[in-house]
mmCIF file of C-alpha atoms and ligand atoms in Angstrom:
data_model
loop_
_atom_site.group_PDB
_atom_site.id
_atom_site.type_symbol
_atom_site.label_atom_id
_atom_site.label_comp_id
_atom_site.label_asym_id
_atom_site.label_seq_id
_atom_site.Cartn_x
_atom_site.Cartn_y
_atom_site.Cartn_z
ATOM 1 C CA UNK A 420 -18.591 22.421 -8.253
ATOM 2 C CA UNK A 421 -16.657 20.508 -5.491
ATOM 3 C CA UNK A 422 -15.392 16.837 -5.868
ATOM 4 C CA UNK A 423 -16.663 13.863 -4.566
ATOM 5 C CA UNK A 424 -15.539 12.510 -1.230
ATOM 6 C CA UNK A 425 -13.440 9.064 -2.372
ATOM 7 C CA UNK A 426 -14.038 8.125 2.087
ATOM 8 C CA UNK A 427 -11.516 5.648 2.587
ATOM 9 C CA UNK A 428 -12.084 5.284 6.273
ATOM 10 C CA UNK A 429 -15.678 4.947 5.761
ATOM 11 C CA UNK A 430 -15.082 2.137 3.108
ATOM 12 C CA UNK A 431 -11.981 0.309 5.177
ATOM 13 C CA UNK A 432 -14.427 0.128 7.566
ATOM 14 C CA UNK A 433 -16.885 -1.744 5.806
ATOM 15 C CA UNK A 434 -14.415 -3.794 4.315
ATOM 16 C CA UNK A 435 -12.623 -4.228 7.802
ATOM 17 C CA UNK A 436 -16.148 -5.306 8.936
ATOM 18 C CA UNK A 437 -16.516 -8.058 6.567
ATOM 19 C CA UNK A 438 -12.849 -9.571 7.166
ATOM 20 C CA UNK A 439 -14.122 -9.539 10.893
ATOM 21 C CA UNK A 440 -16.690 -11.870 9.511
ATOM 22 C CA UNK A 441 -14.438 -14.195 7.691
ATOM 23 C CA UNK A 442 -11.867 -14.467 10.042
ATOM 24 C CA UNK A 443 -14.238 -15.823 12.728
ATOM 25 C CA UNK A 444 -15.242 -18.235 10.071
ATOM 26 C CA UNK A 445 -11.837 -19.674 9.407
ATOM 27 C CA UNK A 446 -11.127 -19.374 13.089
ATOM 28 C CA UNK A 447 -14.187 -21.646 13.739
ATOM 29 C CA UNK A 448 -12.864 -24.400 10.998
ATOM 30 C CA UNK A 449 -9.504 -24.006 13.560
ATOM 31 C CA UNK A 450 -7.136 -21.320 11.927
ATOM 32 C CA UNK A 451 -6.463 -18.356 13.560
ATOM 33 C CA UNK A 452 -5.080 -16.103 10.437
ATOM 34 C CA UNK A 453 -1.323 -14.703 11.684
ATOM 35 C CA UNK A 454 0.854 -11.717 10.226
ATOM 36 C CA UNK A 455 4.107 -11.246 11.355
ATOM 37 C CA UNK A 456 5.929 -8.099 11.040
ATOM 38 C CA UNK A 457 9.328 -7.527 11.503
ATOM 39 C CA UNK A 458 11.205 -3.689 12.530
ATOM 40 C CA UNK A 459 14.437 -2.992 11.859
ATOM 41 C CA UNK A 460 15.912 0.162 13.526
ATOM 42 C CA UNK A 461 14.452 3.326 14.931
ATOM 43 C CA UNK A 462 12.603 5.095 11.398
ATOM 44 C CA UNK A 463 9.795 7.231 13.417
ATOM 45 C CA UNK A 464 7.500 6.841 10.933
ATOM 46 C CA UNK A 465 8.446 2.929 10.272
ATOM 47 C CA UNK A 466 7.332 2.371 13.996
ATOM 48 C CA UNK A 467 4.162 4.053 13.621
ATOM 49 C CA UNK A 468 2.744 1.952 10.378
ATOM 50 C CA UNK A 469 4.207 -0.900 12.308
ATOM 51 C CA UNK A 470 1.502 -0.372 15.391
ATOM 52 C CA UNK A 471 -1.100 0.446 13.465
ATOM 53 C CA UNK A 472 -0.420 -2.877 11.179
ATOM 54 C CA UNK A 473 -0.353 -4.823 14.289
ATOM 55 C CA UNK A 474 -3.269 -3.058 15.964
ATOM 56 C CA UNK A 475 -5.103 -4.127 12.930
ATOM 57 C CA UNK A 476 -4.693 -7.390 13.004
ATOM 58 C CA UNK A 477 -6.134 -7.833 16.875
ATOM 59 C CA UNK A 478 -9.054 -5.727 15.693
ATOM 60 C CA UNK A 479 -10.108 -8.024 12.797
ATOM 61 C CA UNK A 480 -9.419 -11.299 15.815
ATOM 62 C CA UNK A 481 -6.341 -12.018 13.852
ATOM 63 C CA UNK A 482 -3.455 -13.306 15.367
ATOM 64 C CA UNK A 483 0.115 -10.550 15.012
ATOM 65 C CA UNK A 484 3.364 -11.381 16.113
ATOM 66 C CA UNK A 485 6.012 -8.545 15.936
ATOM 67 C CA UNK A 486 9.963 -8.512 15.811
ATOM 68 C CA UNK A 487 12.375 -6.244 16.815
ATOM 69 C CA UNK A 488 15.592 -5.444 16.077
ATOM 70 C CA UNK A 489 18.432 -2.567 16.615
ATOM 71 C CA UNK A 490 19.469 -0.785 13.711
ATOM 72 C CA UNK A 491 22.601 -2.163 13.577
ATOM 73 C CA UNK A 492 21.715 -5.617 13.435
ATOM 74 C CA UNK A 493 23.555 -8.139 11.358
ATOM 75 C CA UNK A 494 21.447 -9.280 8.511
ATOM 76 C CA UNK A 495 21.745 -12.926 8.577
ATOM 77 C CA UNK A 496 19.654 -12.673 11.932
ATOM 78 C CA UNK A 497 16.704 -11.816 9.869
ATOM 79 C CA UNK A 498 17.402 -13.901 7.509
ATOM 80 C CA UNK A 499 17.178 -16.801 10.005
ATOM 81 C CA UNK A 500 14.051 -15.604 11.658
ATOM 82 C CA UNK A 501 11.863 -15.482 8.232
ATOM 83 C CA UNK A 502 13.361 -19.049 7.500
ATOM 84 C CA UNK A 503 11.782 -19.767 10.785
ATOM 85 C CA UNK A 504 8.819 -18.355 10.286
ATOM 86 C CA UNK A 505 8.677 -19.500 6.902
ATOM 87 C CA UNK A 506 8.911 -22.892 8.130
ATOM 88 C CA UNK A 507 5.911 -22.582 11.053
ATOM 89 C CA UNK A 508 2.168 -23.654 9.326
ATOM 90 C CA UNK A 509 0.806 -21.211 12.157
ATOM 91 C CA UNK A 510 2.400 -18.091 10.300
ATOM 92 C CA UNK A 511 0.446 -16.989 7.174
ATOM 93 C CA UNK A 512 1.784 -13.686 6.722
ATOM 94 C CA UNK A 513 5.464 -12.304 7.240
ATOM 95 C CA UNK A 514 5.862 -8.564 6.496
ATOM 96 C CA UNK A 515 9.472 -6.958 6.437
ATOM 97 C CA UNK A 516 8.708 -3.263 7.513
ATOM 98 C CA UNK A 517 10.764 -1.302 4.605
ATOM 99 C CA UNK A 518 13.266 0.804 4.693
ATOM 100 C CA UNK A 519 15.847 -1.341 6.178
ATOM 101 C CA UNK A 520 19.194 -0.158 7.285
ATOM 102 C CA UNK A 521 21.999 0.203 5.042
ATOM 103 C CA UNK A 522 23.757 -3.269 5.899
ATOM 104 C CA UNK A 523 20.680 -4.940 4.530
ATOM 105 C CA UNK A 524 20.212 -5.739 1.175
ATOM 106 C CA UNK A 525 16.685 -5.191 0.621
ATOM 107 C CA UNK A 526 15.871 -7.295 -2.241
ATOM 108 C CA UNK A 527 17.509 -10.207 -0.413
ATOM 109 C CA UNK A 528 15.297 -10.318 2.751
ATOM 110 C CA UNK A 529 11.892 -9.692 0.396
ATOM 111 C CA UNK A 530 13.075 -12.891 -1.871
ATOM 112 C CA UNK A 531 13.945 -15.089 1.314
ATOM 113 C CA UNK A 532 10.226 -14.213 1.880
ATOM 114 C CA UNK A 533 7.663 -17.234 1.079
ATOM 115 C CA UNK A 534 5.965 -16.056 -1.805
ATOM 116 C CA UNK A 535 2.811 -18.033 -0.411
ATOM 117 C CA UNK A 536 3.387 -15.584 2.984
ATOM 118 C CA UNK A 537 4.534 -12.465 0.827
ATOM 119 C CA UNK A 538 1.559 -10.315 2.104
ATOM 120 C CA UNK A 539 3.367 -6.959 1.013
ATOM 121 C CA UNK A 540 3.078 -8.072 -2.405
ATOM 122 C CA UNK A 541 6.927 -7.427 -2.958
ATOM 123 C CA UNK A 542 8.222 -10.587 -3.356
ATOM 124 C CA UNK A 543 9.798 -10.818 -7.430
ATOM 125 C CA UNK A 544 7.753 -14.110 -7.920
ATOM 126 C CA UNK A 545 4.615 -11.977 -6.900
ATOM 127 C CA UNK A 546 5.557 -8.868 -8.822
ATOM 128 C CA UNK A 547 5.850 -11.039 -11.883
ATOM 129 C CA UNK A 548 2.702 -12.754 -10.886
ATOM 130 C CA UNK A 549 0.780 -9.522 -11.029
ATOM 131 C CA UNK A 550 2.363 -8.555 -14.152
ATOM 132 C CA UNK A 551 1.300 -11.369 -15.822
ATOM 133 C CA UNK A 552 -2.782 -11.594 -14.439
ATOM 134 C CA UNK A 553 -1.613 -14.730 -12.471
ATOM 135 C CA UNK A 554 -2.935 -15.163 -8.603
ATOM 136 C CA UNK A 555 -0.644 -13.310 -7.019
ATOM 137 C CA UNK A 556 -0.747 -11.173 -3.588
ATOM 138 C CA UNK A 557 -1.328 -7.219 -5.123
ATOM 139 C CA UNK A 558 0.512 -4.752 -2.570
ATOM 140 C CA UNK A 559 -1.479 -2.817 -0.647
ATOM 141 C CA UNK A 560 -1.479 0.229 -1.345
ATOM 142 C CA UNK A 561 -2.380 0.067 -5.425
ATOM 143 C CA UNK A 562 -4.819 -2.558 -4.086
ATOM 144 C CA UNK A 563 -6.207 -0.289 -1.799
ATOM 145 C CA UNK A 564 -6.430 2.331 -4.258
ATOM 146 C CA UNK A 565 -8.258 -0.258 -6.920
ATOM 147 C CA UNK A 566 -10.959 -0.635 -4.101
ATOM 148 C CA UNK A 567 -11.509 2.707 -4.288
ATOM 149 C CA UNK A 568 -11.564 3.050 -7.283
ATOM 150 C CA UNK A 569 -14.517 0.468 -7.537
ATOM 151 C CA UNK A 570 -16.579 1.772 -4.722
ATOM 152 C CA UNK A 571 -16.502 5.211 -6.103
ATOM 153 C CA UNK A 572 -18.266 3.882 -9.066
ATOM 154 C CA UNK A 573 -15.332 5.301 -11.221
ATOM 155 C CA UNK A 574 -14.878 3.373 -14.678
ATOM 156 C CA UNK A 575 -11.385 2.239 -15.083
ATOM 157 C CA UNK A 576 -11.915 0.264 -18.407
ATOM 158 C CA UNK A 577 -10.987 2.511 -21.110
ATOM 159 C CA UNK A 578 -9.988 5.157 -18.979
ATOM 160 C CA UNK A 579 -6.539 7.961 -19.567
ATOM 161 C CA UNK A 580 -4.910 6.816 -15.865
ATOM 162 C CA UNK A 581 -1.766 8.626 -14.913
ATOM 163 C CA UNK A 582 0.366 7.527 -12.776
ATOM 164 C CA UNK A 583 2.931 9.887 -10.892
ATOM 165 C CA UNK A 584 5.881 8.082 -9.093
ATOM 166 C CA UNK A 585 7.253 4.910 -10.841
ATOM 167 C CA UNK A 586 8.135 3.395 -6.759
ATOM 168 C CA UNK A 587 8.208 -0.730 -6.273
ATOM 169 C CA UNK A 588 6.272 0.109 -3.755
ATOM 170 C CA UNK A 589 3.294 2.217 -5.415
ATOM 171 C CA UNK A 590 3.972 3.415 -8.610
ATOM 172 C CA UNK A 591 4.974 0.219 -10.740
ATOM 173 C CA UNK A 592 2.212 -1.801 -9.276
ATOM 174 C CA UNK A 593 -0.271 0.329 -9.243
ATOM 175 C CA UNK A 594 0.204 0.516 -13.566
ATOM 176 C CA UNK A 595 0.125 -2.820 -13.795
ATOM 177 C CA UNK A 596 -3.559 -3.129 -11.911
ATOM 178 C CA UNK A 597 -4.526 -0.385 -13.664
ATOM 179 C CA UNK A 598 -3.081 -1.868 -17.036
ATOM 180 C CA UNK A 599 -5.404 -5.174 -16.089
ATOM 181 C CA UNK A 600 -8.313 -3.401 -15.676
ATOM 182 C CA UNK A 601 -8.451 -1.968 -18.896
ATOM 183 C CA UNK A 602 -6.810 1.893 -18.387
ATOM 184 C CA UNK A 603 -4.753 3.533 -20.873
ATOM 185 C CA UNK A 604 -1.645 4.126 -18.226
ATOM 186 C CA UNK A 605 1.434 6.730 -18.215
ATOM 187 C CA UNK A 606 3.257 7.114 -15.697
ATOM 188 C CA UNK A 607 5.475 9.643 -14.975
ATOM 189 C CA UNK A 608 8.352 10.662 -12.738
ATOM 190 C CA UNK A 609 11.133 12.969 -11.604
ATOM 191 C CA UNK A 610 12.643 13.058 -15.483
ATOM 192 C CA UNK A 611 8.809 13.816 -16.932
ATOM 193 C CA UNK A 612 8.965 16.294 -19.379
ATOM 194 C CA UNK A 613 6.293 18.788 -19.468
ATOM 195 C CA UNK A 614 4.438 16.927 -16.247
ATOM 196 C CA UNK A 615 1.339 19.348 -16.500
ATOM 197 C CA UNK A 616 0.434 18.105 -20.147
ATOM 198 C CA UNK A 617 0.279 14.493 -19.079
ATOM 199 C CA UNK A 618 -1.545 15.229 -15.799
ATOM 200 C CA UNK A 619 -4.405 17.598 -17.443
ATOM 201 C CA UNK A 620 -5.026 14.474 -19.793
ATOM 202 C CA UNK A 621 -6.113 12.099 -16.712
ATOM 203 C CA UNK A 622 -9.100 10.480 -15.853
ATOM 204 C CA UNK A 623 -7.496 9.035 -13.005
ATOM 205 C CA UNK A 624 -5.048 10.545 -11.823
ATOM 206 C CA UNK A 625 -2.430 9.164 -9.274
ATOM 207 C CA UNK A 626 -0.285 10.754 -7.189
ATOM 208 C CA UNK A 627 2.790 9.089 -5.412
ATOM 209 C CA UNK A 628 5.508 11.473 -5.227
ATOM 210 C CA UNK A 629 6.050 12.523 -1.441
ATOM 211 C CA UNK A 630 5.977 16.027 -2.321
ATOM 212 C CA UNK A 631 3.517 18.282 -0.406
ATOM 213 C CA UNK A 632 0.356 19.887 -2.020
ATOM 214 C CA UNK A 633 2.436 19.559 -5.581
ATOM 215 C CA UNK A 634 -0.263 18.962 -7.511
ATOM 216 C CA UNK A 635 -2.703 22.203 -8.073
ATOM 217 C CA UNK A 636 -6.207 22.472 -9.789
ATOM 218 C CA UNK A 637 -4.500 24.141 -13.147
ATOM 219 C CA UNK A 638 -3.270 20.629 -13.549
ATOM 220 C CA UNK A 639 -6.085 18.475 -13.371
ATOM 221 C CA UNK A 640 -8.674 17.834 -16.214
ATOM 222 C CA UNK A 641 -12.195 19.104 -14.761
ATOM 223 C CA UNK A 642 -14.218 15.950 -13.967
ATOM 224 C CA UNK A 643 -11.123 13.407 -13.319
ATOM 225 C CA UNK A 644 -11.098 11.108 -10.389
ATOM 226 C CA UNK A 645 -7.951 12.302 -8.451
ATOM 227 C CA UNK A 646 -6.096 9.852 -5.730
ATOM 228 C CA UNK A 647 -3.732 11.355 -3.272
ATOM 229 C CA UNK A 648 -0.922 8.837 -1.904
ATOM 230 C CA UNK A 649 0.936 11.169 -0.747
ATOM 231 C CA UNK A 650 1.925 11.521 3.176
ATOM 232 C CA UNK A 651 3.413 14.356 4.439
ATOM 233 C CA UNK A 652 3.687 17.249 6.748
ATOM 234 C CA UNK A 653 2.353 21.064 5.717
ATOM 235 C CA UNK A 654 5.848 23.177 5.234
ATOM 236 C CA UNK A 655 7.173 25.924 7.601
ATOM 237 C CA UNK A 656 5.593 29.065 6.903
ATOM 238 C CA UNK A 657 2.433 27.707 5.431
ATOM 239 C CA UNK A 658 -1.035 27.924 6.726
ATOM 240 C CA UNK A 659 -1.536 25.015 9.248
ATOM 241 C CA UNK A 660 1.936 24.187 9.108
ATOM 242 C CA UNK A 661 3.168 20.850 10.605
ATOM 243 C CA UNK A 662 -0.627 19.399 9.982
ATOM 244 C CA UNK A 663 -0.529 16.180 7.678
ATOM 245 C CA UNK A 664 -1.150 16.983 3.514
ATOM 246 C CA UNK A 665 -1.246 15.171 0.833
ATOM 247 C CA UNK A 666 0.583 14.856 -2.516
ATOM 248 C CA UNK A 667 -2.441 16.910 -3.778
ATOM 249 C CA UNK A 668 -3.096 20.647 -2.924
ATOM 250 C CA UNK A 669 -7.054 19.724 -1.967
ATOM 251 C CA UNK A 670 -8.230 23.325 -1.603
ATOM 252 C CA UNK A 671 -7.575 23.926 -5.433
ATOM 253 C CA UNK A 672 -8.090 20.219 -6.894
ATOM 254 C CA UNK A 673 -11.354 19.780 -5.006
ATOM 255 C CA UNK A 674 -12.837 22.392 -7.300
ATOM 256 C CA UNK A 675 -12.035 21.331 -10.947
ATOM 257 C CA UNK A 676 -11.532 17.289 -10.160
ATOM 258 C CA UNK A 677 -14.839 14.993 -10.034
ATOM 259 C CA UNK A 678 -13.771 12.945 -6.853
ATOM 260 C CA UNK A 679 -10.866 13.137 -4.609
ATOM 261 C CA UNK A 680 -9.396 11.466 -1.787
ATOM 262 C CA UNK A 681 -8.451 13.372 1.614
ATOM 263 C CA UNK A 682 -5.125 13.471 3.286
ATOM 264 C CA UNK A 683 -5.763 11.888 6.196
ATOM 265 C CA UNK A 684 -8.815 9.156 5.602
ATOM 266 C CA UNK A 685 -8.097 8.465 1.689
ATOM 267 C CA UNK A 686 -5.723 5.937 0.616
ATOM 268 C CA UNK A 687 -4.222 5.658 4.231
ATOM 269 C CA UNK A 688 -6.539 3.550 5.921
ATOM 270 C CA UNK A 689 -6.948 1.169 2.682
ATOM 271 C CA UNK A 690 -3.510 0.141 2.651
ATOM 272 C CA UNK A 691 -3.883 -1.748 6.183
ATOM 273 C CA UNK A 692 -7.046 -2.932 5.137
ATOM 274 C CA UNK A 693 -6.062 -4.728 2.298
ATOM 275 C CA UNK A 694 -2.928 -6.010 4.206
ATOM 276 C CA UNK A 695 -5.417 -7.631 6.607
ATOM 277 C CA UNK A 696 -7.387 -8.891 3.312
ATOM 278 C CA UNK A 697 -4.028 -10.545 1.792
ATOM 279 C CA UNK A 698 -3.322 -12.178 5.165
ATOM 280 C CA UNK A 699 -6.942 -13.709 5.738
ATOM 281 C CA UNK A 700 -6.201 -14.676 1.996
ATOM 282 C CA UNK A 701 -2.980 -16.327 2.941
ATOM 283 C CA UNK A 702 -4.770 -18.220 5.843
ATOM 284 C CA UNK A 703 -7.847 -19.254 3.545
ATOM 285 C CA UNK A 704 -5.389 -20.958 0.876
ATOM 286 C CA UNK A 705 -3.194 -22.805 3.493
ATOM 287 C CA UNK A 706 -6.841 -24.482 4.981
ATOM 288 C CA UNK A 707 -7.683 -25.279 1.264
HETATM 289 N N1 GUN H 2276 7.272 1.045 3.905
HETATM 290 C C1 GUN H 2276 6.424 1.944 3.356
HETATM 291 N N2 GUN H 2276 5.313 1.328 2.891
HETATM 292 C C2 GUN H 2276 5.468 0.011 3.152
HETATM 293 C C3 GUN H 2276 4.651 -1.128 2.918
HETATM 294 O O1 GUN H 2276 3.546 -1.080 2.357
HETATM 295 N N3 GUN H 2276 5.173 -2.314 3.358
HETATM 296 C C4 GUN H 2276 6.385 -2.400 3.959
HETATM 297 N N4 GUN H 2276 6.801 -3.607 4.317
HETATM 298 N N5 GUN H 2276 7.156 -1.369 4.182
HETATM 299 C C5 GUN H 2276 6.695 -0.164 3.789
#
């Protein structure tokens, strides 16, 4: 039997849809919801999220304002620009695209970061926020992944969930959601023993590692709800080399898991979404 389509672009739409709605709501009461994102340095692949972020943002009617900078540009300048932009009531979201250069240190531009504009969800304040079921912004990604979740109709509460990658940006939070909605959660990582007998006892099943097609259909329980995060290019001397793959070898998986999300138009699409949703969030508390 094949899996079930998890369609992220189908429900990113829908969602995207209804922020549409919202935001010409707020914008009606006078706030135009604004994200800022700043790019620092050349990263390809950084430049590419960064358009699509911004492209977003004009498509829901938000407002985006983007920043540029060389790679070799001295920290303090960016410090200085989010303590601007910290400072302006027009700016509801401010979004530092990561990785940053080597000069910066990363944890020191997320914290100088409003946590009340932290839209990535990175912030410390936030991250201990989440970990504790306060308010808090979720990052996108796990968030993404949560909505999923929900729309596939796939029960979470009680649930085996395994997590593979333990990242700031993926892994960790997407436990602790996991943890609040009532899963049992491992998760595992490069020093995993015996990987395989963890991931055949999943559920849900998580997959944030960055390594292509890694996980096959011998590893996964038959039935579990499987959720590719990874992004990444088919190796030389494959079939369809070059073309974009998951984490998660589909061909195999697709046959032995219960749903599944495709590499592209899976988790993808849901991470900008819910960006968008944390931002229109942002803008909704500062008009409270
Ligand atoms: N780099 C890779 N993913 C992300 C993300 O979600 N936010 C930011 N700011 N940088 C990233």
């Amino acid at each position: 039997m094949s899996a079930r389509i998890l369609d992220g672009n189908a429900l990113s739409a829908d969602v995207r849809a209804q922020l549409a709605e919202s935001v010409q709501q707020i914008k009606a009461r006078g706030v135009t919801p604004c994200l800022v994102v700043i790019l620092v340095g050349d990263n390809p692949a950084s430049a590419v999220y960064v358009r699509n972020k911004v492209a977003g943002c004009e498509k829901a009617g938000m407002r985006s304002l983007r920043f540029d900078y060389p790679a070799d540009t001295d920290p303090k300048l960016v410090l200085d620009k989010i303590a601007e932009l910290n400072a302006d009531d027009t700016v509801h979201g401010i979004l530092v695209q990561l990785p940053l250069p080597p000069q910066f240190e990363e944890k020191e531009v997320l914290e100088a970061i409003s946590v009340d504009k932290d839209v990535d969800g990175f912030h410390a304040e936030n991250v201990g926020r989440l970990s504790q079921g306060q308010r808090a912004f979720f990052p996108c990604t796990p968030h993404g992944v949560m909505k999923l979740l929900a729309a596939g109709d796939i029960d979470v509460s009680g649930a085996d969930a395994v997590v593979i990658g333990r990242s700031n940006i993926v892994g960790k939070p997407m436990a602790m959601l996991l943890t609040q909605a009532g899963a049992t959660v491992t998760v595992c990582h490069s020093k995993t023993r015996d990987l395989t007998a963890h991931t055949r006892r999943a559920d849900i099943l998580i997959v944030a590692i960055g390594r292509p097609m890694f996980i096959t259909g011998d590893m996964v329980k038959p039935g579990a709800a499987v959720i590719d995060v990874g992004m990444n290019r088919i190796p030389a001397g494959l079939p369809n080399e070059g073309k974009l793959c998951g984490d998660v070898d589909f061909a195999s998986v697709k046959d032995v898991a219960g749903a599944i999300t495709p590499v592209p138009g899976g988790v993808g699409p849901m991470t900008i979404t819910m960006l968008l949703a944390n931002t229109l969030e942002s803008a909704q508390r500062a008009a409270e």
